[in-house]
Coordinates of C-alpha atoms in Angstrom, one line a residue:
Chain A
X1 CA 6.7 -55.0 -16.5
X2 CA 7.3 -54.5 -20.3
X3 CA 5.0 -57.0 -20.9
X4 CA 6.3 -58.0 -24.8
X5 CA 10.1 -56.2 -26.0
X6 CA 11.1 -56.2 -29.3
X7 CA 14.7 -55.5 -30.3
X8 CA 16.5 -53.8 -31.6
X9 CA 13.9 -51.5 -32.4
X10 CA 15.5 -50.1 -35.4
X11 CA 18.4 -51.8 -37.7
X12 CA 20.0 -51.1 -41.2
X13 CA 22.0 -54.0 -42.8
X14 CA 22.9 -54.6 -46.2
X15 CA 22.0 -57.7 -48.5
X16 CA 22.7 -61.3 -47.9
X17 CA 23.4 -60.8 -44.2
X18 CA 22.3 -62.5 -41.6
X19 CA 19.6 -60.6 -38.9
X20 CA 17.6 -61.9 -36.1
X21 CA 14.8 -59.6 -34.7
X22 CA 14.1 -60.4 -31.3
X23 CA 10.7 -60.9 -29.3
X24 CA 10.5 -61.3 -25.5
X25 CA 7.5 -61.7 -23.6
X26 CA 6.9 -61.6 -19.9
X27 CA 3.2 -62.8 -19.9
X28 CA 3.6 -66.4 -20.4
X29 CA 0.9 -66.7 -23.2
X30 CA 0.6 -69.3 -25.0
X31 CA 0.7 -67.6 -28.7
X32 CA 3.0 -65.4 -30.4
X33 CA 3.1 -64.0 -33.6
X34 CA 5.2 -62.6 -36.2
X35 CA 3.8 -59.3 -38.8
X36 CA 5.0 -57.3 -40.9
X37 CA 3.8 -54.3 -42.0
X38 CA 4.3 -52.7 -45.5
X39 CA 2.5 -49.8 -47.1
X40 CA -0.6 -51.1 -48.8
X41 CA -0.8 -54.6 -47.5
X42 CA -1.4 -54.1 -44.3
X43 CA 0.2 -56.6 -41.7
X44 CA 1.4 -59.8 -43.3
X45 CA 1.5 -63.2 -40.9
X46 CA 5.1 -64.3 -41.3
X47 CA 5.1 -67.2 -38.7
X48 CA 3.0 -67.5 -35.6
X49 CA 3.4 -70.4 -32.9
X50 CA 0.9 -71.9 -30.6
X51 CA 3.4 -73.2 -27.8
X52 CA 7.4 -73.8 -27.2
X53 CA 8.5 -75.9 -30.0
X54 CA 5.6 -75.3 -31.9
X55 CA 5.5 -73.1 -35.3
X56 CA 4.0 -72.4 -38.3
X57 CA 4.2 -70.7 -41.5
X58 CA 1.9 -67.7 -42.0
X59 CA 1.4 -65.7 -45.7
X60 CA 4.7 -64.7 -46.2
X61 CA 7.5 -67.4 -44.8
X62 CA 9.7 -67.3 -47.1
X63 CA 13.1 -66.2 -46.4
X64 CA 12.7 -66.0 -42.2
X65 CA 13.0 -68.9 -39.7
X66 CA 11.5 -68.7 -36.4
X67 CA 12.4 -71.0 -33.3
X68 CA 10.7 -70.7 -30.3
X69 CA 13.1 -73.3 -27.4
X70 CA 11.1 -70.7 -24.5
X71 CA 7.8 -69.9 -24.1
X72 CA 9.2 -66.4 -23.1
X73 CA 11.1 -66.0 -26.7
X74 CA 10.2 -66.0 -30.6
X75 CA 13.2 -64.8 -32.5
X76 CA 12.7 -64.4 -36.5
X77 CA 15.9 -64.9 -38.8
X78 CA 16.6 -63.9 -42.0
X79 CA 19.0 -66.1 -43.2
X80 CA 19.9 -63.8 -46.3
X81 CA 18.8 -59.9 -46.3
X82 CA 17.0 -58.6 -49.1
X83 CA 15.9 -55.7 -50.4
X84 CA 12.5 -56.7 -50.2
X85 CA 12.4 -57.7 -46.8
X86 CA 12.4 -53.9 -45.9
X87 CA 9.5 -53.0 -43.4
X88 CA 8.3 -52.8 -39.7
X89 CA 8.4 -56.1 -37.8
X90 CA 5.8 -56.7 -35.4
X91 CA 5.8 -59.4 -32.4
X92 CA 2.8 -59.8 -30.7
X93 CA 0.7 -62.1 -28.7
X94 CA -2.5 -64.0 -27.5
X95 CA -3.6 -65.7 -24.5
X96 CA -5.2 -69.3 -25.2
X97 CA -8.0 -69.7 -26.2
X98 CA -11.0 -69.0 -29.0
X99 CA -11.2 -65.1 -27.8
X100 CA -9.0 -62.7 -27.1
X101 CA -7.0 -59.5 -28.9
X102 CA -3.8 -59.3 -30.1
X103 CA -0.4 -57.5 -27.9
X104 CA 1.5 -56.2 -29.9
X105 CA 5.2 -55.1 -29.6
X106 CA 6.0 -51.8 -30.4
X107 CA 8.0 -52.7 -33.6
X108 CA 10.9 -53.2 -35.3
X109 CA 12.1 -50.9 -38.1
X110 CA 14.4 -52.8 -40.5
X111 CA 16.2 -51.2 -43.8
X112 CA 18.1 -53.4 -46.0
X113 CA 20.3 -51.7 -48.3
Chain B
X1 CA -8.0 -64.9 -50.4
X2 CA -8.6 -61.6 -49.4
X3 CA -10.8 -62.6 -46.1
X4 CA -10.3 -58.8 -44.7
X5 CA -11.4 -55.8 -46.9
X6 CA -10.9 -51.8 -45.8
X7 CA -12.2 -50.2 -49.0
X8 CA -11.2 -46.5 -47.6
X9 CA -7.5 -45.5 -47.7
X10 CA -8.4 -41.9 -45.8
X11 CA -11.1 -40.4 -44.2
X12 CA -11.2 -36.8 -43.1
X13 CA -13.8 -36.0 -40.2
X14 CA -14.5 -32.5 -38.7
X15 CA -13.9 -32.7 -34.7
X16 CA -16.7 -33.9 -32.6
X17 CA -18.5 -35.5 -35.6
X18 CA -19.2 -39.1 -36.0
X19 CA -17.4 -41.4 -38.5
X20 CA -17.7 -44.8 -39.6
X21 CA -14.9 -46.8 -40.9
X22 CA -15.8 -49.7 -43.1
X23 CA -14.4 -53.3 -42.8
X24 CA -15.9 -56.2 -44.7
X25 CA -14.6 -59.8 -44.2
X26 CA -15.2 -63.8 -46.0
X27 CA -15.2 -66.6 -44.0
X28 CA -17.1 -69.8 -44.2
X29 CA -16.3 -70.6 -40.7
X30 CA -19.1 -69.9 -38.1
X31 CA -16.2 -69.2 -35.2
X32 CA -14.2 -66.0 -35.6
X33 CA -13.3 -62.6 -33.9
X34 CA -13.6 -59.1 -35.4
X35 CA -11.6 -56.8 -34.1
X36 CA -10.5 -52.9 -34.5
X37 CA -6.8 -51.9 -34.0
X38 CA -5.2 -48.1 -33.7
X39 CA -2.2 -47.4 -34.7
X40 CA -1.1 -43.7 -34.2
X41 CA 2.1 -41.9 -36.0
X42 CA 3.9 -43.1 -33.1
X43 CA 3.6 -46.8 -34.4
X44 CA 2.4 -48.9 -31.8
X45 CA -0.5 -50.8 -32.2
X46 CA -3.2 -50.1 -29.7
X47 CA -6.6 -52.7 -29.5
X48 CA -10.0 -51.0 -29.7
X49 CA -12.7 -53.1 -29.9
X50 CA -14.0 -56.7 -30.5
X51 CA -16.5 -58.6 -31.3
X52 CA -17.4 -62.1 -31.4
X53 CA -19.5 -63.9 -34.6
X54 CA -22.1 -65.1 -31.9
X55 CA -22.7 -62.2 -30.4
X56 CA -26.1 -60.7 -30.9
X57 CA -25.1 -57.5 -29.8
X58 CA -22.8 -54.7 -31.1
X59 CA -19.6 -54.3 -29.5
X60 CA -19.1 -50.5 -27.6
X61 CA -16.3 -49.5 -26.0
X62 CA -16.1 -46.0 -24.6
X63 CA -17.2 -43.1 -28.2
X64 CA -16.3 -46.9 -30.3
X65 CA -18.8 -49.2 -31.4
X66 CA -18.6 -52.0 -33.8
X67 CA -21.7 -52.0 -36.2
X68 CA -21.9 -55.8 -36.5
X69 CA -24.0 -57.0 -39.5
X70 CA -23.8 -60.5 -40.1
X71 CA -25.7 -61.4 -43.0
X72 CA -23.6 -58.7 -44.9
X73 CA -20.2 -59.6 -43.1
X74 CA -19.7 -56.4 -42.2
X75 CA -18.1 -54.9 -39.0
X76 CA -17.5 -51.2 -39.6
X77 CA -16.2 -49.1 -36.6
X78 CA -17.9 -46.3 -35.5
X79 CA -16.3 -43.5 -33.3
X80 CA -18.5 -41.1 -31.6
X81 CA -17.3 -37.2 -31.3
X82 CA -14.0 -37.4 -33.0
X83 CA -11.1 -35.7 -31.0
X84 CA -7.9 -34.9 -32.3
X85 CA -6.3 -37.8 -31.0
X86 CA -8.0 -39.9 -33.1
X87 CA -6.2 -39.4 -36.2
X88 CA -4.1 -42.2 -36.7
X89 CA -4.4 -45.5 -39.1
X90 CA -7.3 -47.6 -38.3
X91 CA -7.1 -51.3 -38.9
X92 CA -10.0 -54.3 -39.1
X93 CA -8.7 -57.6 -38.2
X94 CA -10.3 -61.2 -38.4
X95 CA -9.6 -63.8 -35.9
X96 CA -10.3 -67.8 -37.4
X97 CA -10.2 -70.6 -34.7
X98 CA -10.2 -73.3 -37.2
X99 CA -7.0 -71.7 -38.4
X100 CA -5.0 -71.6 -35.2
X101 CA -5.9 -68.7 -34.4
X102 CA -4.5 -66.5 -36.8
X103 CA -5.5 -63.0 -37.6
X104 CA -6.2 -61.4 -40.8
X105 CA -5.6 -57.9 -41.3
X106 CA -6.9 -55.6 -43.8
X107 CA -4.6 -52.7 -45.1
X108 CA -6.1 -50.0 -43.8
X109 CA -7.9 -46.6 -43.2
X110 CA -5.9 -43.6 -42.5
X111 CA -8.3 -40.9 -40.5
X112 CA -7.3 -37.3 -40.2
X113 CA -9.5 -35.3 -37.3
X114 CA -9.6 -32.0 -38.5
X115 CA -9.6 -29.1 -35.8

């Protein structure tokens, strides 16, 4: 039981293209998230949904889409690469509920040259 | 808004010292989670510790401990006899119901163990 898979785990485009990062989860919960993580700024809230067909914009939307048609699934678009859009992708997770931690993926390395 | 704030890039500890890692955090809402977050050279992100705004007591878990102090909005981590394993980045988060539950992260401490 993976419990959340990220893929691919690492990924090198160029600019403009088109690149979905993929999050798969096998815990049913009800939230999942989408980070990035950049030297200095810690981990940035990108988009974050509280139930299928349910999403919102976190700090730093611009330039991603999210969709989430499964429970089970949270894949995060970028329509156009950019340079800027460089970093470690993090999917993670949260049960229902006022408590509760973060699960985290283990990551997804993107480079755009 | 800045609502998380790790004022200590690095830290350097000798092995099986203490060390306290400082997180301070602003919110106006009575409801929210503190939490502490690992994440070693190898990336992943690994959940330490939390603690919840009405709880009267500090968080422990295993050598961590959450040094919860309210009035100050502080909730700096404290590991106990500091093994080698323990370098890694270190990372204060802030939970806000009213916000749908979204975290706030701060950037960051980076603590080296040194043999």
């Amino acid at each position: 039981d993976a419990g959340i898979t990220q893929s691919p785990r690492y990924k090198i485009t160029e600019t403009g293209r088109q690149v979905t990062l993929m999050c798969h989860q096998t815990w049913s919960h009800s939230y999942m998230f989408w980070y990035r993580q950049d030297l200095g700024h810690g981990l940035r809230l990108i988009y974050y949904s509280a139930a299928a067909d349910i999403t919102d914009k976190g700090e730093v939307p611009d330039g991603y889409v999210v969709s989430r048609s499964k429970t089970e699934n949270f894949p995060l678009t970028l329509e156009s690469a950019t340079r800027s859009q460089t970093s470690v992708y993090f999917c993670a997770t949260k049960l229902a509920g006022d408590t509760g931690e973060l699960f985290f993926g283990e990551g997804s390395r993107l480079t755009v040259l | 808004a800045q609502k998380i704030t790790q004022t200590q890039p690095g830290m350097f500890v000798q092995e099986k010292e203490a060390v306290t890692l400082d997180c301070t955090y602003d919110t106006s809402d009575p409801s929210y989670g503190l939490f502490w977050y690992k994440q070693p050279s190898s990336g992943e992100m690994i959940f330490l510790i939390y603690q919840g705004s009405y709880d009267q007591q500090n968080a422990t878990e295993g050598r961590y401990s959450l040094n919860f102090q309210k009035a100050r909005k502080s909730a700096n981590l404290v590991i106990s006899a500091s093994q080698l394993g323990d370098s890694a980045m270190y990372f204060c988060a802030m939970s806000l119901v009213n916000t749908g539950n979204q975290f706030y992260f701060g950037t960051g401490t980076s603590l080296t163990v040194i043999p």
